[in-house]
PDB file of C-alpha atoms in Angstrom:
ATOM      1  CA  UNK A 234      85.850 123.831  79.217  1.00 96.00           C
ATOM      2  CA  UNK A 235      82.957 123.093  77.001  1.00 98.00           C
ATOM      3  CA  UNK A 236      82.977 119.560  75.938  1.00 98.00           C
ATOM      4  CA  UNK A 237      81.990 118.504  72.196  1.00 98.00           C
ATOM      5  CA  UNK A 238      81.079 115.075  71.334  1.00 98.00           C
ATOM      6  CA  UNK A 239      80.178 113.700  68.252  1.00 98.00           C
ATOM      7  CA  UNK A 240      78.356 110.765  67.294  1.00 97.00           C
ATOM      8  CA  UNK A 241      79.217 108.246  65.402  1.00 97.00           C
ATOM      9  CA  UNK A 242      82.741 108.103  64.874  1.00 98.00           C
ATOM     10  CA  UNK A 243      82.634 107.157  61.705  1.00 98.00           C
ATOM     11  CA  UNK A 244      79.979 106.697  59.170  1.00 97.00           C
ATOM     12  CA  UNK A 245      79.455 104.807  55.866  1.00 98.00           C
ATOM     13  CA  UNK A 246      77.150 105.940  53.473  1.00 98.00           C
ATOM     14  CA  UNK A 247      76.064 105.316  49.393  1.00 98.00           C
ATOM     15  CA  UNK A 248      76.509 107.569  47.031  1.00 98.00           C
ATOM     16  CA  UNK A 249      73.203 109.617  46.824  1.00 98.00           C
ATOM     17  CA  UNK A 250      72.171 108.933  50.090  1.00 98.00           C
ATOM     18  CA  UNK A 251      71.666 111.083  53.375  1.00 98.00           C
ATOM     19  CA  UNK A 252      74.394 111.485  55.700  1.00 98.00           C
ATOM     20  CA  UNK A 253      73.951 112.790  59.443  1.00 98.00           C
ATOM     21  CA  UNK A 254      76.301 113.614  61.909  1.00 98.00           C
ATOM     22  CA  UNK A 255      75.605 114.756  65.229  1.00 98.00           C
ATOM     23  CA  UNK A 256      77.367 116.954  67.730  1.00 98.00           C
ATOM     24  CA  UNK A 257      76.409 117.400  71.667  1.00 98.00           C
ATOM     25  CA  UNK A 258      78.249 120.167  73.555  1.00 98.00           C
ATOM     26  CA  UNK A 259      78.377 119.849  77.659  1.00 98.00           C
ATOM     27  CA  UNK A 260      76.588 122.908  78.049  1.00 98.00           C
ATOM     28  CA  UNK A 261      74.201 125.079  76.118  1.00 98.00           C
ATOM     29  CA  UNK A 262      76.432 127.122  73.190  1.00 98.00           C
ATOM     30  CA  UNK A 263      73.396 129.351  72.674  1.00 98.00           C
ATOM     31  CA  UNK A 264      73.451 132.799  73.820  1.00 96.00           C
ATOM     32  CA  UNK A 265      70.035 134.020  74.857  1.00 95.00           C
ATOM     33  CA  UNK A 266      71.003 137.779  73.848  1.00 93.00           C
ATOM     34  CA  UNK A 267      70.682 137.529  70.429  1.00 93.00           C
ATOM     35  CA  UNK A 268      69.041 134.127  70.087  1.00 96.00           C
ATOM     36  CA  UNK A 269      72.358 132.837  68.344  1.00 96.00           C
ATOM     37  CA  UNK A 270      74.332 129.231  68.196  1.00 98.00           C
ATOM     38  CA  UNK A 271      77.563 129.382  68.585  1.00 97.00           C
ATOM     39  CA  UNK A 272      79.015 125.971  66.660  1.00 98.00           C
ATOM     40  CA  UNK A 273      80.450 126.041  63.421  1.00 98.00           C
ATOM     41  CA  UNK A 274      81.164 123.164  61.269  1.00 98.00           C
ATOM     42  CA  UNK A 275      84.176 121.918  59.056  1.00 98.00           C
ATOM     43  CA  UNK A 276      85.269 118.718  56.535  1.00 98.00           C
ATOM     44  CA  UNK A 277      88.696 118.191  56.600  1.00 98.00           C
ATOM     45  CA  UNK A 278      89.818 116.038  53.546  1.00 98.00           C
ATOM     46  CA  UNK A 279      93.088 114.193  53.803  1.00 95.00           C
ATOM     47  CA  UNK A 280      96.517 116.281  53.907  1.00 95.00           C
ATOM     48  CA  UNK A 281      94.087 119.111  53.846  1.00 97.00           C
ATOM     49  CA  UNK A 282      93.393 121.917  55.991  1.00 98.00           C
ATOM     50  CA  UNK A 283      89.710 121.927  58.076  1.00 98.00           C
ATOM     51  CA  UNK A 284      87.216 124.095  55.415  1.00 98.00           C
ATOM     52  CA  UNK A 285      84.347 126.045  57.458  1.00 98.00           C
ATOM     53  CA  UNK A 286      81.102 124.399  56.097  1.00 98.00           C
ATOM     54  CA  UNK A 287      78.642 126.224  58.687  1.00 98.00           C
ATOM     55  CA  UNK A 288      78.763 128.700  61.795  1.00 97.00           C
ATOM     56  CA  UNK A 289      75.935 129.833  63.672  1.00 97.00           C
ATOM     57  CA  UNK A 290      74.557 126.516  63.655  1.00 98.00           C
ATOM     58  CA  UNK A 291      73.174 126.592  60.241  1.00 98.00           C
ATOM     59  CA  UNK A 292      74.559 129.644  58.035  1.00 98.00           C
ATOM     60  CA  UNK A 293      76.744 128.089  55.252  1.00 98.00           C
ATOM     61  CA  UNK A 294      79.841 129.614  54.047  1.00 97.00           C
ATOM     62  CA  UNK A 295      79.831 131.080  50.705  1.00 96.00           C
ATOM     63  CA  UNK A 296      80.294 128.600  47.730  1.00 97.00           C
ATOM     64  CA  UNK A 297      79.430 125.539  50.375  1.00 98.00           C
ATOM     65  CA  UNK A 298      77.184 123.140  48.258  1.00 98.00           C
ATOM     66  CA  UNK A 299      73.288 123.616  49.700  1.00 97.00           C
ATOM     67  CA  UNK A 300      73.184 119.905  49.766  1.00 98.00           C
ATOM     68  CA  UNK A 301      75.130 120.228  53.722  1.00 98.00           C
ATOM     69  CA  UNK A 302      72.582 122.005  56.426  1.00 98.00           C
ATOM     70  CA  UNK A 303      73.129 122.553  59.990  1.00 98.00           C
ATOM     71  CA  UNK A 304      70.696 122.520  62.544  1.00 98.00           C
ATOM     72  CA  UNK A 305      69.861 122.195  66.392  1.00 98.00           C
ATOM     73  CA  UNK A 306      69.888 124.420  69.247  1.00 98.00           C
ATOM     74  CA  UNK A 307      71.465 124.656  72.707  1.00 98.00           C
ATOM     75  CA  UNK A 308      73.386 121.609  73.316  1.00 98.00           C
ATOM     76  CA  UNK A 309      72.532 119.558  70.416  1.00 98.00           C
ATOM     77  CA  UNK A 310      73.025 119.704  66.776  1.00 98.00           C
ATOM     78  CA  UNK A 311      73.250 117.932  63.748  1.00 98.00           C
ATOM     79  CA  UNK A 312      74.725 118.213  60.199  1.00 98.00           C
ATOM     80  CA  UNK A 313      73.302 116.714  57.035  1.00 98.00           C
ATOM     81  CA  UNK A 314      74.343 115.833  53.573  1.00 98.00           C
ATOM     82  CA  UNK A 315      70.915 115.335  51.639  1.00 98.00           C
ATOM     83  CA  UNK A 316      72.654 113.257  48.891  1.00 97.00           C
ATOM     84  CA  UNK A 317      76.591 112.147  49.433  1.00 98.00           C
ATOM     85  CA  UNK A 318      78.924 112.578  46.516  1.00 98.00           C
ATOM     86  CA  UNK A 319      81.866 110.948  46.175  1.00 98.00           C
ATOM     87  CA  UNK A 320      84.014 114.248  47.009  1.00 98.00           C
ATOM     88  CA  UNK A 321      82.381 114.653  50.846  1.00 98.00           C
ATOM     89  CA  UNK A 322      84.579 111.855  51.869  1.00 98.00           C
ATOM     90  CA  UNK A 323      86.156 113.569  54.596  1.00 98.00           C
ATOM     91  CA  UNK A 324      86.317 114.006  59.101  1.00 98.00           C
ATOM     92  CA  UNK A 325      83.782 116.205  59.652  1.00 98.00           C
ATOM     93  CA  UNK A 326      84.468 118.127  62.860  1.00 98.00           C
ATOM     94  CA  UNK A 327      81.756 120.201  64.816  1.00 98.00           C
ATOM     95  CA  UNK A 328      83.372 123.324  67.296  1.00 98.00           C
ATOM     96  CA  UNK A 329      81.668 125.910  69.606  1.00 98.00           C
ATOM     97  CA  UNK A 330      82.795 129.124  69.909  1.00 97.00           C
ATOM     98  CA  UNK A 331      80.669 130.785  72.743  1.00 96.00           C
ATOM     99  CA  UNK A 332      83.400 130.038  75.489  1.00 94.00           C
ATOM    100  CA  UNK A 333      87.453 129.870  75.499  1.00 93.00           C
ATOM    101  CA  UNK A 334      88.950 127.739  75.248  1.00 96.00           C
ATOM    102  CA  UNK A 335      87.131 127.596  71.699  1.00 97.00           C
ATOM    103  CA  UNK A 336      86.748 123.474  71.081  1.00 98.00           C
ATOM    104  CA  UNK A 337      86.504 120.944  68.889  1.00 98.00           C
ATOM    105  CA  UNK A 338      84.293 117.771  68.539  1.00 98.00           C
ATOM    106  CA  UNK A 339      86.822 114.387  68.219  1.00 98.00           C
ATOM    107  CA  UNK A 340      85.598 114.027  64.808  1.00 98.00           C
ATOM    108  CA  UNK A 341      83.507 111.911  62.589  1.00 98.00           C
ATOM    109  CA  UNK A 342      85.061 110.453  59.749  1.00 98.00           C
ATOM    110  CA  UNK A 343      82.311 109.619  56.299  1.00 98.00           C
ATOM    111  CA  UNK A 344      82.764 106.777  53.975  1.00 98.00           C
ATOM    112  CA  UNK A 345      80.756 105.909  50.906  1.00 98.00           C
ATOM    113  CA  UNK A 346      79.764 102.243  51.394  1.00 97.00           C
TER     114      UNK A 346
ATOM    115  CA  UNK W 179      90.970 135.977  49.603  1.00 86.00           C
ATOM    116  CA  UNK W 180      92.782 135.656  52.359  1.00 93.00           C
ATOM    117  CA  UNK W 181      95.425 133.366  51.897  1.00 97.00           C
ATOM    118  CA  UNK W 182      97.660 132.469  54.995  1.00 98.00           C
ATOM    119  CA  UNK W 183     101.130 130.191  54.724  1.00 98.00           C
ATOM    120  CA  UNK W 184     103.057 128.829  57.841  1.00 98.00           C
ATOM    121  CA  UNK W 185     106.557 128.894  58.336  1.00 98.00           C
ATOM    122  CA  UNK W 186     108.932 127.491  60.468  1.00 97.00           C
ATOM    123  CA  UNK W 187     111.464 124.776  62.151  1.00 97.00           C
ATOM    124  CA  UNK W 188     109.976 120.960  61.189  1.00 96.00           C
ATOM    125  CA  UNK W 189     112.425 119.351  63.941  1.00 98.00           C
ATOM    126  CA  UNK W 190     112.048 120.880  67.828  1.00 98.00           C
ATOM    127  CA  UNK W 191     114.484 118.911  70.415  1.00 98.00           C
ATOM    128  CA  UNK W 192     112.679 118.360  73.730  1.00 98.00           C
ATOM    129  CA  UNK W 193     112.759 121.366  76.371  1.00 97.00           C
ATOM    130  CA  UNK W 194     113.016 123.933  73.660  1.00 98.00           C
ATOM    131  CA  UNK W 195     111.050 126.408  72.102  1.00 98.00           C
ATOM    132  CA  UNK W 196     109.083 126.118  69.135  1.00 98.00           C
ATOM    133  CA  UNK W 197     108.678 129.143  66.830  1.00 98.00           C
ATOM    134  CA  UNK W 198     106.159 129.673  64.025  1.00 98.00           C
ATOM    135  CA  UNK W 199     105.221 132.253  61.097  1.00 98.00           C
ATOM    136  CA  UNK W 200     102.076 132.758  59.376  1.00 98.00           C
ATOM    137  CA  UNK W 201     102.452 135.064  56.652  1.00 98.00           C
ATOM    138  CA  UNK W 202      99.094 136.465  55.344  1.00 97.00           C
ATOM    139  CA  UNK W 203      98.008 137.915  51.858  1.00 97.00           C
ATOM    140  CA  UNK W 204      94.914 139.389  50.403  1.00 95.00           C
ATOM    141  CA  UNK W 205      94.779 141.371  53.392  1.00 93.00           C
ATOM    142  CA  UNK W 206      96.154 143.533  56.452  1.00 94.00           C
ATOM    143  CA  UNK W 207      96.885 142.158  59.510  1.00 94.00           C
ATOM    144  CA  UNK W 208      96.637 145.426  60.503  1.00 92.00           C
ATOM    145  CA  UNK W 209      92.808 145.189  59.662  1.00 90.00           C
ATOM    146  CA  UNK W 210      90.277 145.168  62.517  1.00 88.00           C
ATOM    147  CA  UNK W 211      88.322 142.874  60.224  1.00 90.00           C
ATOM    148  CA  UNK W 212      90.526 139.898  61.387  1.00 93.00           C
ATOM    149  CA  UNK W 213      91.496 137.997  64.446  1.00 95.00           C
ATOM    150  CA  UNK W 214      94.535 135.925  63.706  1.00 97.00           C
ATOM    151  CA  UNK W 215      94.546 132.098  65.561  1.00 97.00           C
ATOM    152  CA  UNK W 216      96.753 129.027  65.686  1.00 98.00           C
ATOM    153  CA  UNK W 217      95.049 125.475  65.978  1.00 98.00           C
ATOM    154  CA  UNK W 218      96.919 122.388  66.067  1.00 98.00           C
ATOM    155  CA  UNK W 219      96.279 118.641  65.182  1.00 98.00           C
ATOM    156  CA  UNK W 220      98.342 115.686  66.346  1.00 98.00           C
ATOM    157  CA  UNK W 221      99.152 112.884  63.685  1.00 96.00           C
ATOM    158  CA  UNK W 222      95.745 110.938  63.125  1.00 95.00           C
ATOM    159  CA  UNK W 223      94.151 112.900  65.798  1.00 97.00           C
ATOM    160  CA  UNK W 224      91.600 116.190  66.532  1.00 97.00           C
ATOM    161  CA  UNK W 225      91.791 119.832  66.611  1.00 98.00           C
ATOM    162  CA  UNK W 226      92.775 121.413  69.474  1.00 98.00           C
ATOM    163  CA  UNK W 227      93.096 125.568  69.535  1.00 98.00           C
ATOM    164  CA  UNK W 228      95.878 127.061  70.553  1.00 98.00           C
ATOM    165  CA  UNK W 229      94.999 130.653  70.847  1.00 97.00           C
ATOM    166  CA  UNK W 230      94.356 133.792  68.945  1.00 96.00           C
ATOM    167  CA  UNK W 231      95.957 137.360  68.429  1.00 96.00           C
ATOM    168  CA  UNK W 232      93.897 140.889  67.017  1.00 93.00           C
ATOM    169  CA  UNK W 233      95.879 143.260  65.343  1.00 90.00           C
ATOM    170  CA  UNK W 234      96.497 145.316  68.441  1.00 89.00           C
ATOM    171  CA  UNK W 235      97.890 142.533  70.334  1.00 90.00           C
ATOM    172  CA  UNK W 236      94.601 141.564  72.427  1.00 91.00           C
ATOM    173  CA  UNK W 237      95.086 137.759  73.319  1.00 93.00           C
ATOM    174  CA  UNK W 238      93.136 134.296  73.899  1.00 92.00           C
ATOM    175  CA  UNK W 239      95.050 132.178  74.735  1.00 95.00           C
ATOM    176  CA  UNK W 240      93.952 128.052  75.546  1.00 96.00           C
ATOM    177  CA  UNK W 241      94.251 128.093  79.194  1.00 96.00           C
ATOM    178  CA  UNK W 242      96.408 124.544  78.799  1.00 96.00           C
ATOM    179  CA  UNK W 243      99.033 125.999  77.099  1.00 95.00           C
ATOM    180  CA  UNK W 244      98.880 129.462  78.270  1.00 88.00           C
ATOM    181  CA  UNK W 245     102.152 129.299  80.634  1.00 92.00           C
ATOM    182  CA  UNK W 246     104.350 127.994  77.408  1.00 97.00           C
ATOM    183  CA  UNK W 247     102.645 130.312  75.008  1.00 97.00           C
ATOM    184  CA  UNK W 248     103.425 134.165  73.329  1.00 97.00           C
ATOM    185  CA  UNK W 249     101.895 134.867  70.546  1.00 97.00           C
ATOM    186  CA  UNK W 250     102.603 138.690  68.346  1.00 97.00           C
ATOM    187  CA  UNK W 251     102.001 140.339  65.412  1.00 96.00           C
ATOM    188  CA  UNK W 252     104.291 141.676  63.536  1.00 95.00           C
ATOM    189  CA  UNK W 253     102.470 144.566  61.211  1.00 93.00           C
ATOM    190  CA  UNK W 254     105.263 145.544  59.105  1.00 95.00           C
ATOM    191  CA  UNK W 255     105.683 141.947  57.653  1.00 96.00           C
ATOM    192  CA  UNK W 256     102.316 141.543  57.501  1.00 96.00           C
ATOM    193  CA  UNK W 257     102.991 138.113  60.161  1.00 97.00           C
ATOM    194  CA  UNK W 258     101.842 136.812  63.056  1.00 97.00           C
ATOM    195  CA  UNK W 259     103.658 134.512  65.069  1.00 98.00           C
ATOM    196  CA  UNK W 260     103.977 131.399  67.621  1.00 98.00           C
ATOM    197  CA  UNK W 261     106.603 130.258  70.425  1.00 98.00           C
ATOM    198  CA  UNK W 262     105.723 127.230  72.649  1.00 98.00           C
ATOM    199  CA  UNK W 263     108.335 126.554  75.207  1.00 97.00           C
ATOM    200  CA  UNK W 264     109.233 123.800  77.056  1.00 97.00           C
ATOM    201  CA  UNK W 265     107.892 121.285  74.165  1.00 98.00           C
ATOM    202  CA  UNK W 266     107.431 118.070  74.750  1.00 98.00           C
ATOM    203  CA  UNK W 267     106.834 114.995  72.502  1.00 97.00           C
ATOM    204  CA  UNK W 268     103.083 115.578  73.145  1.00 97.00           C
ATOM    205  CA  UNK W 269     103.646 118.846  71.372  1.00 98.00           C
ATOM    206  CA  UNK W 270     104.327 117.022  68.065  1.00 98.00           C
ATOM    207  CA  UNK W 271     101.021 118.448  65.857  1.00 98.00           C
ATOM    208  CA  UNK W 272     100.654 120.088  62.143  1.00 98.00           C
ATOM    209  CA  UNK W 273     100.067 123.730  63.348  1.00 98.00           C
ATOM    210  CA  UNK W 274      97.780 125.871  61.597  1.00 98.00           C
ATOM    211  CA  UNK W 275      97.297 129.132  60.714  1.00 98.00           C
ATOM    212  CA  UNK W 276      94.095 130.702  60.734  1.00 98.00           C
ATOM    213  CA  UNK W 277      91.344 133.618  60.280  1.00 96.00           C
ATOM    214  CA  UNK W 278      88.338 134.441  61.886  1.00 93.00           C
ATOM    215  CA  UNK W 279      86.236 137.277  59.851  1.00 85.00           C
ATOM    216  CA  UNK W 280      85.021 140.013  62.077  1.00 87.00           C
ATOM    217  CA  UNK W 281      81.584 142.031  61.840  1.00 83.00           C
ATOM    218  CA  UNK W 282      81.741 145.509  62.325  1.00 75.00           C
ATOM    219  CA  UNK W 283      80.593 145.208  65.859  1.00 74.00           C
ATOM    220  CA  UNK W 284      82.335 141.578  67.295  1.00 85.00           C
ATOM    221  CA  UNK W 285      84.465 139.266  66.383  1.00 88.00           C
ATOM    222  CA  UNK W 286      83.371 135.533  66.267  1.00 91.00           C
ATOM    223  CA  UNK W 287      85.763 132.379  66.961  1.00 94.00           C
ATOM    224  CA  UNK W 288      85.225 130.179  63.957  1.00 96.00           C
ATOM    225  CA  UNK W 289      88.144 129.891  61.494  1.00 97.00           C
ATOM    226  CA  UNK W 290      87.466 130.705  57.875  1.00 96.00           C
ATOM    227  CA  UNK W 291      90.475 130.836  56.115  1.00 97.00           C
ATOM    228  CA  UNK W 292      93.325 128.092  57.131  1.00 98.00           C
ATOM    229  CA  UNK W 293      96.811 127.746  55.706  1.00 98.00           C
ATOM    230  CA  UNK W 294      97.514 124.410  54.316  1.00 98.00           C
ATOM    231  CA  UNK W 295      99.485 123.789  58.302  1.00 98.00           C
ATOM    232  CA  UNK W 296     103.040 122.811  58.919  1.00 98.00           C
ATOM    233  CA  UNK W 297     104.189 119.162  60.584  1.00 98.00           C
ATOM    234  CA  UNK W 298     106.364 120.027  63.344  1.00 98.00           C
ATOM    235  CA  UNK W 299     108.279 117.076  65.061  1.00 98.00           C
ATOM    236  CA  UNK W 300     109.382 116.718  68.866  1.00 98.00           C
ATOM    237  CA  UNK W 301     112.273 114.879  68.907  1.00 97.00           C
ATOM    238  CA  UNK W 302     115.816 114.720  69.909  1.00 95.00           C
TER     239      UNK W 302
END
């Protein structure tokens, strides 16, 4: 199984501030055949299902604020909020989908300080 | 829009089987633009995927759970559907419901549509 680990756990942040979370998978989630990342990423806000946010590493979902980007390649990768808002209070979770079973990062969870 | 709505027992006694229904609208799940998937979470804890189901019953299935697990579609309700056996405590989880959009060519999978999940409880 591919492992996901994100760093830190948990974050605190002020309002208007940049906010980065990273993800490391055990093994390289990029497929050399069409040059493509396989990690998504999702904010899950309390008694709320996960929302995608980003797949292929750094393609946001429609109607995702362009204040969140995704980046990195192979086995490590990152997700930023340019300036937090008060509403991105969430667990931010990072999964790869290259390999079953598909996997999930343990989560990161972002504060405003 | 997809929307997707699980359904199902809240209280499972030990050693049995637990049984869930997602009911989808805004779309077929006869479509081949869809895989259908199930993804759990235990109380104050991560993600963990459960497996997923296309239309014409091609499986994934996470290889931890895969001797427990049958997942089906069932086209003319427009459902697809769960059953765990042989649950445990460690099975207690809100279970989700989800989508994963697929291109013309492959299917990808991330989940981008989720129903709101459903706590289900192991306990005698």
């Amino acid at each position: 199984d591919i492992v996901m680990t994100q760093s830190p756990d948990s974050l605190a942040v002020s309002l208007g501030e940049r906010a980065t979370i990273n993800c490391k998978s055990s093994q390289s989630v990029l497929y050399t055949s069409n040059n493509k990342n396989y990690l998504a990423w999702y904010q899950q806000k309390p008694g709320q299902p996960p929302k995608l946010l980003i797949y292929w590493a750094s393609t946001r979902e429609s109607g995702v604020p362009d204040r969140f980007s995704g980046s990195g390649s192979g086995t490590d990768f990152t997700l930023t909020i340019s300036s937090l808002q008060a509403e991105d209070v969430a667990v931010y979770y990072c999964q790869q989908y290259y390999n079953d079973p598909y996997t999930f990062g343990q989560g990161t969870k972002l504060e405003i300080k | 829009q997809l929307q997707l709505q699980e359904s199902g027992p809240g209280l499972v006694k030990p050693s049995e089987t637990l049984s869930l229904t997602c009911t989808v609208s805004g779309g077929s799940i006869s479509s081949s633009s869809y895989y259908w998937g199930w993804i759990r979470q235990p109380p104050g804890k991560g993600l963990e995927w459960i497996g997923s189901i296309y239309y014409s019953g091609s499986t994934y299935h996470n290889p931890s759970l895969q001797s427990r697990l049958t997942l089906s579609v069932d086209t003319s309700k427009n459902q697809f559907s769960l059953k765990l056996g042989s649950v445990t405590d460690a099975d207690t989880a809100v279970y989700y419901c989800a989508s994963t959009h697929c291109s013309s060519a492959s299917c990808y999978l991330y989940f981008d549509s989720w129903g709101q999940g459903t706590l289900v409880t192991v306990s005698s």
